[in-house]
Coordinates of C-alpha atoms in Angstrom, one line a residue:
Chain A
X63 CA -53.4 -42.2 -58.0
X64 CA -50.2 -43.5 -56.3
X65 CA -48.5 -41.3 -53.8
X66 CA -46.2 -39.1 -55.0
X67 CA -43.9 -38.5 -52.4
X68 CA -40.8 -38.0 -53.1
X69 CA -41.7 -35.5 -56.1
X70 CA -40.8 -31.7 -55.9
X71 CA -44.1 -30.1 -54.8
X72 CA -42.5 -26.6 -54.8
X73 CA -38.9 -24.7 -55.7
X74 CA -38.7 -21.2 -54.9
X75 CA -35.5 -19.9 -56.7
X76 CA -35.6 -17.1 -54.2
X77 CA -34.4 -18.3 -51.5
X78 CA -33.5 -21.3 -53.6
X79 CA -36.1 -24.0 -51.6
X80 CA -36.8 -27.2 -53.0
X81 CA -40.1 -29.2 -51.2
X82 CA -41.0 -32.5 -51.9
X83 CA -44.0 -33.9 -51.1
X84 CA -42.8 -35.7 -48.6
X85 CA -41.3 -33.1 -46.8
X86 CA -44.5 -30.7 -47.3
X87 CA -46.3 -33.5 -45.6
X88 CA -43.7 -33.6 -42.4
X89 CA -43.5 -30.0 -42.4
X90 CA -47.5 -30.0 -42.2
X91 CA -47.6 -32.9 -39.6
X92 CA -44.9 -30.6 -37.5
X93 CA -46.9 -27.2 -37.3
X94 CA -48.9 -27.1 -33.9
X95 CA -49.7 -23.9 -34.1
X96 CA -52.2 -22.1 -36.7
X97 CA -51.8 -18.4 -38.1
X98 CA -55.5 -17.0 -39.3
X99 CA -54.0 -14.2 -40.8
X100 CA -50.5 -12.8 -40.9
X101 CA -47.9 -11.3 -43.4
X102 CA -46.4 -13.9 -45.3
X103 CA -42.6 -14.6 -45.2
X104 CA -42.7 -16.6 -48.5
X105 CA -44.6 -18.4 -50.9
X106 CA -44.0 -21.8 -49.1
X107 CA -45.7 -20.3 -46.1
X108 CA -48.5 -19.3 -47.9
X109 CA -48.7 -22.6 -48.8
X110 CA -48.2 -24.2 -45.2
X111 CA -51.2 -21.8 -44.0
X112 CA -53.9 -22.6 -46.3
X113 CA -53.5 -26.6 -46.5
X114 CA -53.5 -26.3 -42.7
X115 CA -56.6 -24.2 -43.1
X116 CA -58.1 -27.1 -45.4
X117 CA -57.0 -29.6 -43.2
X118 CA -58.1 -28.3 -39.7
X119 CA -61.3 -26.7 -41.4
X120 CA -60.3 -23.0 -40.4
X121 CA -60.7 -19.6 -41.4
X122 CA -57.7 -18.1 -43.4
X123 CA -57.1 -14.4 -44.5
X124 CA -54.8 -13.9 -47.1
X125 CA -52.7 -10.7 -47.5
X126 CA -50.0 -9.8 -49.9
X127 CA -46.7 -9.8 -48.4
X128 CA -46.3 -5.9 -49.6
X129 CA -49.2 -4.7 -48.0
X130 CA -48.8 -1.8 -45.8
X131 CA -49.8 -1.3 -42.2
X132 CA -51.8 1.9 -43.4
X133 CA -53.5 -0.2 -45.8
X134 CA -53.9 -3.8 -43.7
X135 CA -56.1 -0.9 -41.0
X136 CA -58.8 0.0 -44.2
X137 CA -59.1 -4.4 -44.4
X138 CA -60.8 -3.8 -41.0
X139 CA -59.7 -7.8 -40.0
X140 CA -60.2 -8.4 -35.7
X141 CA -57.2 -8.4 -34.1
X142 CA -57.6 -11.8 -32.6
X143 CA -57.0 -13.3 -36.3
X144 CA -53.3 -12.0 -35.8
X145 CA -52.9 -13.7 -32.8
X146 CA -52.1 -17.6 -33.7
X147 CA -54.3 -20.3 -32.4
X148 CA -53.2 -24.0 -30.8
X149 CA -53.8 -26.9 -33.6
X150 CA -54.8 -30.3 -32.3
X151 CA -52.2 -33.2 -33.9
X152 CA -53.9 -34.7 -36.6
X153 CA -51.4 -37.4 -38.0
X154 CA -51.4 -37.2 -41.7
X155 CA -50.0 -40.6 -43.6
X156 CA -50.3 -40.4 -47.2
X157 CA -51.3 -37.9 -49.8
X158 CA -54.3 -39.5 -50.9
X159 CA -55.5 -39.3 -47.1
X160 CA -54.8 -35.5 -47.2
X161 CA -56.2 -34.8 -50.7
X162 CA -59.5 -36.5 -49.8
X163 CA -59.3 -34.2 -46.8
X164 CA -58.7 -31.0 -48.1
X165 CA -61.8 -31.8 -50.8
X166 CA -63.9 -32.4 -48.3
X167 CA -63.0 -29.3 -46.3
X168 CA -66.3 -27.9 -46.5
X169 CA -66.4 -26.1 -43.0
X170 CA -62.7 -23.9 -44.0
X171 CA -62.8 -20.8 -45.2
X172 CA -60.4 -18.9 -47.3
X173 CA -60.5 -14.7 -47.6
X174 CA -59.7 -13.0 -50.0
X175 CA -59.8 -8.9 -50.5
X176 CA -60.5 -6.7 -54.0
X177 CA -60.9 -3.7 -54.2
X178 CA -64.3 -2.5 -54.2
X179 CA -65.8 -0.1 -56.4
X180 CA -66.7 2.4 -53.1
X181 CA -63.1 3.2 -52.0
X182 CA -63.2 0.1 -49.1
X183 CA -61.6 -3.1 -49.9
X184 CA -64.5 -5.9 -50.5
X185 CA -63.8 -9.0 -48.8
X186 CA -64.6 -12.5 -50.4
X187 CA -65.3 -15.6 -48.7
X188 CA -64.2 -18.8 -50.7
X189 CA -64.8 -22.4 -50.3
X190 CA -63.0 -25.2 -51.5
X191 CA -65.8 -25.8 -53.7
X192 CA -65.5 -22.7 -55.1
X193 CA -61.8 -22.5 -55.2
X194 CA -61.5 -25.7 -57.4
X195 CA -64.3 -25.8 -59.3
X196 CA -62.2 -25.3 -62.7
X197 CA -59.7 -27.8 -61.3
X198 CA -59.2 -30.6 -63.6
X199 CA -57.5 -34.2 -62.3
X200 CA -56.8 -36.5 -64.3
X201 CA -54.1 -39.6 -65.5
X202 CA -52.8 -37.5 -68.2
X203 CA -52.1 -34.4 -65.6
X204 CA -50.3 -35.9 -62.9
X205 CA -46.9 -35.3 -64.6
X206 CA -47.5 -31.6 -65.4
X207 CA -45.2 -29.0 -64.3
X208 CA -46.3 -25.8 -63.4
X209 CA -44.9 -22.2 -63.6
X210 CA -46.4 -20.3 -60.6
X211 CA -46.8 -16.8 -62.3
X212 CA -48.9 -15.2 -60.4
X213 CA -49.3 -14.2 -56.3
X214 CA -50.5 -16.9 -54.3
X215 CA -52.4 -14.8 -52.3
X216 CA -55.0 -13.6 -55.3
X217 CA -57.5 -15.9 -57.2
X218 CA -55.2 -16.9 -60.1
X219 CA -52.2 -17.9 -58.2
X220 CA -54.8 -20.0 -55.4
X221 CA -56.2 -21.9 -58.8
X222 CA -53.0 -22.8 -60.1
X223 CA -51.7 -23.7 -56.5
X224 CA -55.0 -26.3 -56.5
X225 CA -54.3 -27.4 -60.0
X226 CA -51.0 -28.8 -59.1
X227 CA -51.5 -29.7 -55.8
X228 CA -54.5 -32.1 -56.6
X229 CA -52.6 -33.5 -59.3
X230 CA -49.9 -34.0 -57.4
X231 CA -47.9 -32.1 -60.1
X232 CA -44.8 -30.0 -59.0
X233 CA -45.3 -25.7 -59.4
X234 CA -42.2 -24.1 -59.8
X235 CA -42.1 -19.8 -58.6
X236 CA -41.7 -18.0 -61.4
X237 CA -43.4 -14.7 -60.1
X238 CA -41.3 -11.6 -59.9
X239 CA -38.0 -12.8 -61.7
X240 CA -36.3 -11.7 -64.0
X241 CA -36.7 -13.0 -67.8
X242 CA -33.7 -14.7 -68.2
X243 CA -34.2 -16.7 -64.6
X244 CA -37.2 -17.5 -66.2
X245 CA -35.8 -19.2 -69.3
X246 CA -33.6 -21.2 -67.3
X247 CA -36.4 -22.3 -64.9
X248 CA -38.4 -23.5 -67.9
X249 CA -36.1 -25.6 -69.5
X250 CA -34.2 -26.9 -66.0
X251 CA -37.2 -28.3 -64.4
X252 CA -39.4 -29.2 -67.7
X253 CA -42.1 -27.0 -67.0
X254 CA -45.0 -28.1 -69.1
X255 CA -48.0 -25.2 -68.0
X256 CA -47.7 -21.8 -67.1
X257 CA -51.1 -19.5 -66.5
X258 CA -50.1 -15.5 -66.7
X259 CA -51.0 -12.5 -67.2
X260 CA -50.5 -11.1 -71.1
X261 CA -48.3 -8.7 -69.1
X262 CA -45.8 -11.4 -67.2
X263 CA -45.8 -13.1 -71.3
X264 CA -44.5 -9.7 -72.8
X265 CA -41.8 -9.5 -70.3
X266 CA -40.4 -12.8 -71.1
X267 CA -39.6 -11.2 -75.0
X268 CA -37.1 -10.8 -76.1
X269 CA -36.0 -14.1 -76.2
X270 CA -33.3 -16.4 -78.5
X271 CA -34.9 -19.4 -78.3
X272 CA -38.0 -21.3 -77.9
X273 CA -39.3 -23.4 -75.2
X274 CA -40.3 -26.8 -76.1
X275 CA -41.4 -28.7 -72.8
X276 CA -44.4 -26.0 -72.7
X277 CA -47.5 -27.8 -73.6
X278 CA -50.6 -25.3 -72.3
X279 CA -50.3 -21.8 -72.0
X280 CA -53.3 -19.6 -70.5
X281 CA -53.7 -15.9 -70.1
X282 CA -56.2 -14.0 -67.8
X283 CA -56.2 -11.2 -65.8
X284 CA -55.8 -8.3 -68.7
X285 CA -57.4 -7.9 -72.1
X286 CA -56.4 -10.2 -74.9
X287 CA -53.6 -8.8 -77.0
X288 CA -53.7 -10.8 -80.3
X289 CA -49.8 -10.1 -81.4
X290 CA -49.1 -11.4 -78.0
X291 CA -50.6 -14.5 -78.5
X292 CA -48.9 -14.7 -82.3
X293 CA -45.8 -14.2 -80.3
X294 CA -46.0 -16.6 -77.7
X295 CA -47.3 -19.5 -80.3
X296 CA -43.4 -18.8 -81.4
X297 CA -42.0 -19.3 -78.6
X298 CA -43.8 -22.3 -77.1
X299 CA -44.2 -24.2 -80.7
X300 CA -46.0 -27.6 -78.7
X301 CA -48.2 -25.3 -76.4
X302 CA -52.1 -24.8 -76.8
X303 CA -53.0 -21.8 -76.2
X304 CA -56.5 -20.6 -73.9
X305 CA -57.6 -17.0 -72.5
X306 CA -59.7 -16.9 -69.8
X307 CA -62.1 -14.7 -68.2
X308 CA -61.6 -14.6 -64.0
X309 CA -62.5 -12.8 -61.5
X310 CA -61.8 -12.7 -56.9
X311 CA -65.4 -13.0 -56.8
X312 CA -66.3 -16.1 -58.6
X313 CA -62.6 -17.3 -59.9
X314 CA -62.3 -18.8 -63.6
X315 CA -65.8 -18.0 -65.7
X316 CA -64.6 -18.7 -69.1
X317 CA -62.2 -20.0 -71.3
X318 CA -61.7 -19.3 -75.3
X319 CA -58.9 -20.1 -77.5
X320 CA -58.7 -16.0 -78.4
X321 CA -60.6 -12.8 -77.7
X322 CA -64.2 -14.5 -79.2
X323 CA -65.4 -16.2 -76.3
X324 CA -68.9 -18.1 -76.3
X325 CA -71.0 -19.7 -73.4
X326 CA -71.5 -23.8 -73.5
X327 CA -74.8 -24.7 -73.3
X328 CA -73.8 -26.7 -69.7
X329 CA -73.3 -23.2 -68.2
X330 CA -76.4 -21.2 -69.8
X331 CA -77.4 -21.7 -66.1
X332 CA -74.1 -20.1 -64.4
X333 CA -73.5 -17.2 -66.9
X334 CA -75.4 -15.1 -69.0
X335 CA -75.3 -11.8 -71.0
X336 CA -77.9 -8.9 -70.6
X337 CA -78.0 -5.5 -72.0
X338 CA -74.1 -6.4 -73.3
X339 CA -73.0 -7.1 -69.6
X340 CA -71.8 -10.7 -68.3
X341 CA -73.4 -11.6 -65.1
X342 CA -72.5 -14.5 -62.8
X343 CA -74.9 -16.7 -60.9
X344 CA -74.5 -16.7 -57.3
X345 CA -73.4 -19.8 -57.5
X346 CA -70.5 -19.7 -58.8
X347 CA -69.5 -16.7 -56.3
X348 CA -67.6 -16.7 -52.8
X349 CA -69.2 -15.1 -50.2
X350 CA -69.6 -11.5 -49.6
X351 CA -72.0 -9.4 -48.3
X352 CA -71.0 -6.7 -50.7
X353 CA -72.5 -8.6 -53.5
X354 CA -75.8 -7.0 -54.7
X355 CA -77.8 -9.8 -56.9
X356 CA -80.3 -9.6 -59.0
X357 CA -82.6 -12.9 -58.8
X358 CA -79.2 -14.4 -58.1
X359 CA -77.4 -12.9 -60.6
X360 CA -74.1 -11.0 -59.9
X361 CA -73.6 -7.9 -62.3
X362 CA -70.0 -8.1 -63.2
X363 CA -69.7 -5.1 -64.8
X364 CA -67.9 -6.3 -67.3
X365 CA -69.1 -5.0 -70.9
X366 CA -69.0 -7.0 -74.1
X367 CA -69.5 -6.5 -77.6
X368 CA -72.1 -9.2 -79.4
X369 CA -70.1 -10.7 -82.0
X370 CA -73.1 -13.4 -83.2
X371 CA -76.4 -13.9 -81.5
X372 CA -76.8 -17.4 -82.7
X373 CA -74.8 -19.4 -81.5
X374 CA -73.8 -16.3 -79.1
X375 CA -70.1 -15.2 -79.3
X376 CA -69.0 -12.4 -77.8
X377 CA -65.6 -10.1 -76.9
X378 CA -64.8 -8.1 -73.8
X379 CA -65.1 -4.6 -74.2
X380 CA -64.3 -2.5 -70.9
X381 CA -65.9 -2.5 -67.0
X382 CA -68.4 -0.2 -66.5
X383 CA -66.6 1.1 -62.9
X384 CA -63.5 3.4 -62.6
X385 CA -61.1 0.5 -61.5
X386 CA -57.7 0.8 -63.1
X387 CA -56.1 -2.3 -64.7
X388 CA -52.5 -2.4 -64.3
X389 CA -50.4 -5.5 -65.0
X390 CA -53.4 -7.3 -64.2
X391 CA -54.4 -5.8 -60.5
X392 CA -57.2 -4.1 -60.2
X393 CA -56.9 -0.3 -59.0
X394 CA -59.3 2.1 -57.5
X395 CA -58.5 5.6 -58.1
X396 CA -60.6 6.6 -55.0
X397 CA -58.5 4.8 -52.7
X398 CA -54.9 5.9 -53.8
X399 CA -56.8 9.8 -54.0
X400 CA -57.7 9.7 -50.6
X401 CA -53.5 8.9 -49.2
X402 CA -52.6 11.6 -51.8
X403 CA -55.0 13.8 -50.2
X404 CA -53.4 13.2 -46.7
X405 CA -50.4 14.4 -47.7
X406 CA -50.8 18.2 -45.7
X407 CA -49.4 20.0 -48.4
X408 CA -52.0 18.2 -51.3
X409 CA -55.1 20.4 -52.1
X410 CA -57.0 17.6 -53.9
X411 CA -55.8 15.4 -56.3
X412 CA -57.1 12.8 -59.5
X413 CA -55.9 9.5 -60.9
X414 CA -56.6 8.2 -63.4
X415 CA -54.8 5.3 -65.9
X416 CA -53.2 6.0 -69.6
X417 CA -53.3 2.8 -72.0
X418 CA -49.6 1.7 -72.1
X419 CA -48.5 -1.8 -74.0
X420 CA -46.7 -3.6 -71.4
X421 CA -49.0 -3.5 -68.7
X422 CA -52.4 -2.1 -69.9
X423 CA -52.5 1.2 -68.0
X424 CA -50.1 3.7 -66.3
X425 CA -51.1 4.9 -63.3
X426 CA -50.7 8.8 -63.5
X427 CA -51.9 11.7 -61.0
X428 CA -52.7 15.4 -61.4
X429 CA -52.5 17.0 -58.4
X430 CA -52.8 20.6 -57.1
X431 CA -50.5 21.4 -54.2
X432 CA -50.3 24.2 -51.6
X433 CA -46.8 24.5 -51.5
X434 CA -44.7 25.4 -54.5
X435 CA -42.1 23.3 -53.1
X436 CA -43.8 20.1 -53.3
X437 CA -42.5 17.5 -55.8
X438 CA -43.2 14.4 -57.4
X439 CA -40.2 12.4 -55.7
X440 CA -41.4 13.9 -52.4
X441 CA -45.1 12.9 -53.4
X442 CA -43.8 9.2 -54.5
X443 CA -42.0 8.4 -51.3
X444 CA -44.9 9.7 -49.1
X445 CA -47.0 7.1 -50.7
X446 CA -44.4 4.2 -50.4
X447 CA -44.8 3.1 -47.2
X448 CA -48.4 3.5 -47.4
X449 CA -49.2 2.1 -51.2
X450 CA -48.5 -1.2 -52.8
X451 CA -46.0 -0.4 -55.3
X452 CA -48.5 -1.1 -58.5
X453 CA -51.4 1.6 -56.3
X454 CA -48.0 4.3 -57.2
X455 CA -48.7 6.8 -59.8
X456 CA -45.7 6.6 -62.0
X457 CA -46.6 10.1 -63.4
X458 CA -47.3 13.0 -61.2
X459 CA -48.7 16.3 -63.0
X460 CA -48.8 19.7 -60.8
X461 CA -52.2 21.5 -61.9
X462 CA -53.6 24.6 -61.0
X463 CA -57.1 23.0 -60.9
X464 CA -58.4 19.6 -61.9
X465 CA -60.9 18.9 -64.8
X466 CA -64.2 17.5 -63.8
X467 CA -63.7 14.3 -65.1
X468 CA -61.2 12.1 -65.5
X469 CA -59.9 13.6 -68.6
X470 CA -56.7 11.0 -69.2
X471 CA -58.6 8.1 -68.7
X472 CA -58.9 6.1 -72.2
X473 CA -62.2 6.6 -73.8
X474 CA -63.6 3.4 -75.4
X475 CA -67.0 4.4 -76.1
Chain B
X180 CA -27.4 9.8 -74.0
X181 CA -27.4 12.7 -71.2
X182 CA -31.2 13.5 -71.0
X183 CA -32.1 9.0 -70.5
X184 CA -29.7 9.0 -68.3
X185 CA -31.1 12.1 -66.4
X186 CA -34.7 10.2 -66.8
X187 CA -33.6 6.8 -65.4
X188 CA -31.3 8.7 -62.3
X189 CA -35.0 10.6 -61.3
X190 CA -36.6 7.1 -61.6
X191 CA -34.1 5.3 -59.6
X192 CA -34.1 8.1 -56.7
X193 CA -38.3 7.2 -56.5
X194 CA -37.1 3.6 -55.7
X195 CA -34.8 5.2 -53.2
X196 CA -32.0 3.6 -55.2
X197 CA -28.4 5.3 -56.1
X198 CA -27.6 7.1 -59.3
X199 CA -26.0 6.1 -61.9
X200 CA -22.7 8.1 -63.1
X201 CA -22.8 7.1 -66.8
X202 CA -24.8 4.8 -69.4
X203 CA -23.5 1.8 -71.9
X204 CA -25.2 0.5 -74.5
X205 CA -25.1 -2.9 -73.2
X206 CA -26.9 -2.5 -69.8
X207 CA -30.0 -4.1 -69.7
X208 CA -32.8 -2.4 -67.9
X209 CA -34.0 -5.5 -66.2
X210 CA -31.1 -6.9 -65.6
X211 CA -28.5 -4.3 -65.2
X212 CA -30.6 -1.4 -63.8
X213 CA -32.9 -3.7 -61.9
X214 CA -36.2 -2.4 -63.3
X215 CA -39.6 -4.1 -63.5
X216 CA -42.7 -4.2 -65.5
X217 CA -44.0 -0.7 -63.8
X218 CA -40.9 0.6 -64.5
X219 CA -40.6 -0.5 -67.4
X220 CA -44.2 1.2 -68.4
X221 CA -43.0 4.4 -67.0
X222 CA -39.9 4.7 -68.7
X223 CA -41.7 4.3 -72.3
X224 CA -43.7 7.2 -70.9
X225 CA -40.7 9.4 -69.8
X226 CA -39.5 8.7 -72.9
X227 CA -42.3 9.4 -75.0
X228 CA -42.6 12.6 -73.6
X229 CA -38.8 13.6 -73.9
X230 CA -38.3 12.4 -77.4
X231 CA -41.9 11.9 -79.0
X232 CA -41.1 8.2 -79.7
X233 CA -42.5 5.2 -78.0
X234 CA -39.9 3.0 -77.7
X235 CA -42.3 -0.4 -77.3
X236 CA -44.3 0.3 -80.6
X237 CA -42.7 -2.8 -82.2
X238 CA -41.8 -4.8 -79.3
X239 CA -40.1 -4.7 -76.0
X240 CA -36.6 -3.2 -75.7
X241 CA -34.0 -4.7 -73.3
X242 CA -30.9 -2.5 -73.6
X243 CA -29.9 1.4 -73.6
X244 CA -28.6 0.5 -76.9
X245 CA -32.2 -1.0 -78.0
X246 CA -33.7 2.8 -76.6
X247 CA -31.6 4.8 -78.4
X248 CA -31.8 3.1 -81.5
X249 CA -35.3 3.8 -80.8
X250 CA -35.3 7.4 -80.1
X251 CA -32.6 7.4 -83.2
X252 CA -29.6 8.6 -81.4

């Protein structure tokens, strides 16, 4: 593949910056100093941080810029990874150099947090093995465009970042804007594959027109929602269409053209379904030594319904934990209890999520207080600066006592 | 008109935003009023509750027009 260097690696419409390759490669070449872990200022940075990781075969930690200090202290990271470290020059030339580099990168490390199913964050180790193992390079890609629709800091956004970048293809930031910025972007700069989740694709409704430079279109993150996918065959006429099954621990499992997937018979060995649950081989995991395994086998937790044995087909059905989808992040109730809890006039509290259409589930509290005065707006700015905004009950209930279960959440048993 | 605009004014004080002094049919929520997917969820909610109808049963809504049209006012 020839060098693609004076192609747009990256535009970020906010704070309209345009990268090419070639100046990605003289910004890396500048840096001489190496941040293991710090709040990101933008995207681009993100970027800068993990290719120097690759490239200097460190140890990176990855936080969303919105995290809180409250919540950064629970991550438990040394302090010393805040603290930036010298880098030794290492002249980089050409992007094949760097790309057979940063493939090779086997001694870096990139970390990753979910939330765990106990209340403290589980921290994932990834390679770049396992980071690109879905990556696909080829002749026909190298002139793909990508919409970047998800946080570069989480799973999603890292394999769409890895997509491009070993293509050599440009990504354009689509994350966070509004829907008509959006339209624009997609038609301005030609953007041929954009990977989302089914709630970032219901936001881009209602639109005029369609958008015929999309080729590929792939959901994750949420379950399938079959009118969306109706919808979105409208409005990108030329795009195939592909759902996929991901998760922080082990990345992108599987891919189907709908809600039915199946297992090919080259990954019988990777995943499998018992007793209606998907489990993951350890292979296919990053690192953690939260994972419990079962002869190598990684419970997901995720439950599916057996559509045919032979050959086997199956659909997603519901996780067997309390985690809260909303808009596609994962949300343990525990967790935004406990800063409820430490408000002083908060006796005890419950949250729980209500299936909504946009973005899967509401977050929603019932609380019992100890002051009459206490209200939600009160309530919702004490958890501001201490919560990521989508960890914010949007619905706040004052109880005189709380059920014993979590009596809002959906039953789909 | 008077009770939405009651239910987005509490919304935007939880963003620590400013009121709005009156509605148009033309503002668009995302645009206009600035509000985002969550927001969006919890305004088909606060609506729901006030008015018994949910105003993304057949597909998102983009202006105040498109919710009371909705909510049939």
């Amino acid at each position: 593949m020839k060098d693609g260097q004076e192609k747009l690696f990256f535009y970020d419409p906010l704070p309209a910056k345009a990268v090419s390759y070639n100046q990605l490669l003289n910004d890396l070449n500048r840096l001489s100093v190496y941040h293991p872990c710090r709040l990101p200022e933008d995207s681009y940075t993100i970027f800068l941080d993990l290719l120097s990781a690759l490239i200097h075969e460190r140890e990176l930690v990855l936080l969303d810029k919105d995290l809180s200090g409250y919540e950064i202290e629970k991550l438990d990271i040394p302090k010393s990874f805040f603290e930036a470290q010298k880098l030794d020059a290492v002249p980089l030339t050409t992007w094949s150099d760097i790309l057979e580099k940063i493939k090779n990168a086997h001694r870096a490390k990139i970390v990753l947090f979910t939330s765990g199913t106990t209340g403290i964050p589980k921290k994932i180790t990834h390679t770049i093995q396992s980071l690109t193992r879905s990556v696909k390079i080829s002749i026909e890609r190298q002139d793909d465009i990508w919409g970047l629709a998800y946080n570069p800091t989480h799973i999603a956004g890292l394999q769409v970042f890895f997509q491009a970048l070993l293509n050599l293809n440009s990504l354009v930031n689509l994350f966070e804007l509004p829907k008509d910025h959006i339209h624009r972007l997609i038609d301005s700069y030609r953007i041929t594959n954009i990977s989302a989740t089914p709630t970032f694709f219901r936001l881009l409704f209602p639109a005029i027109r369609s958008f015929p430079t999309v080729k590929r279109i792939t959901s994750g993150g949420e379950r399938f929602d079959p009118l969306l996918k109706s919808q979105l065959q409208n409005m990108f006429p030329n795009a195939k269409f592909r759902n996929i099954y991901a998760s922080t621990e082990a990345g992108t499992v599987l891919a189907a053209e709908g809600e039915i997937f199946s297992i090919k018979p080259s990954h019988a060995e990777l995943a499998k379904i018992v007793d209606q649950e998907l489990l993951v081989h350890e292979t296919l995991l990053g690192v953690s030594n939260r994972f419990v395994l079962d002869d190598g086998w990684y419970h997901t937790g995720d439950r599916v319904e057996i559509i045919s044995s032979e050959p086997l087909t199956f659909r997603f059905l519901h996780r067997d934990n309390e985690m809260i989808n909303v808009a596609g992040y994962n949300v343990n109730p525990y967790e935004v209890e406990s800063v409820i809890n430490s408000h002083p006039f908060v006796r005890e509290s419950r949250v729980y999520g209500k299936p909504n259409k946009l973005i899967g589930n509401v977050l929603h509290c019932d609380l019992v207080s100890l002051d009459a005065s206490l209200d939600e707006l009160q309530i919702r700015r004490f958890l501001q600066d201490k919560l990521q905004p989508y960890k914010i009950p949007r619905i706040i209930n004052f109880v005189d006592t709380l059920d014993k279960t979590r009596t809002g959440k959906l039953k789909r048993s | 008109m008077e009770k939405l605009l009651q239910i987005i004014n509490a919304m935007l004080a939880a963003k620590n935003r400013d009121a709005l002094v009156k509605l148009e049919r033309n503002f668009s929520l995302r645009n206009d009023i600035g509000f985002d997917s969550l927001d969006l969820a919890e305004i088909t909610v606060r609506v729901e509750d006030a008015f018994g109808v949910d105003i993304f049963e057949d597909g998102i809504v983009d202006t105040i027009g498109d919710v009371l049209e909705r909510i049939g006012k």
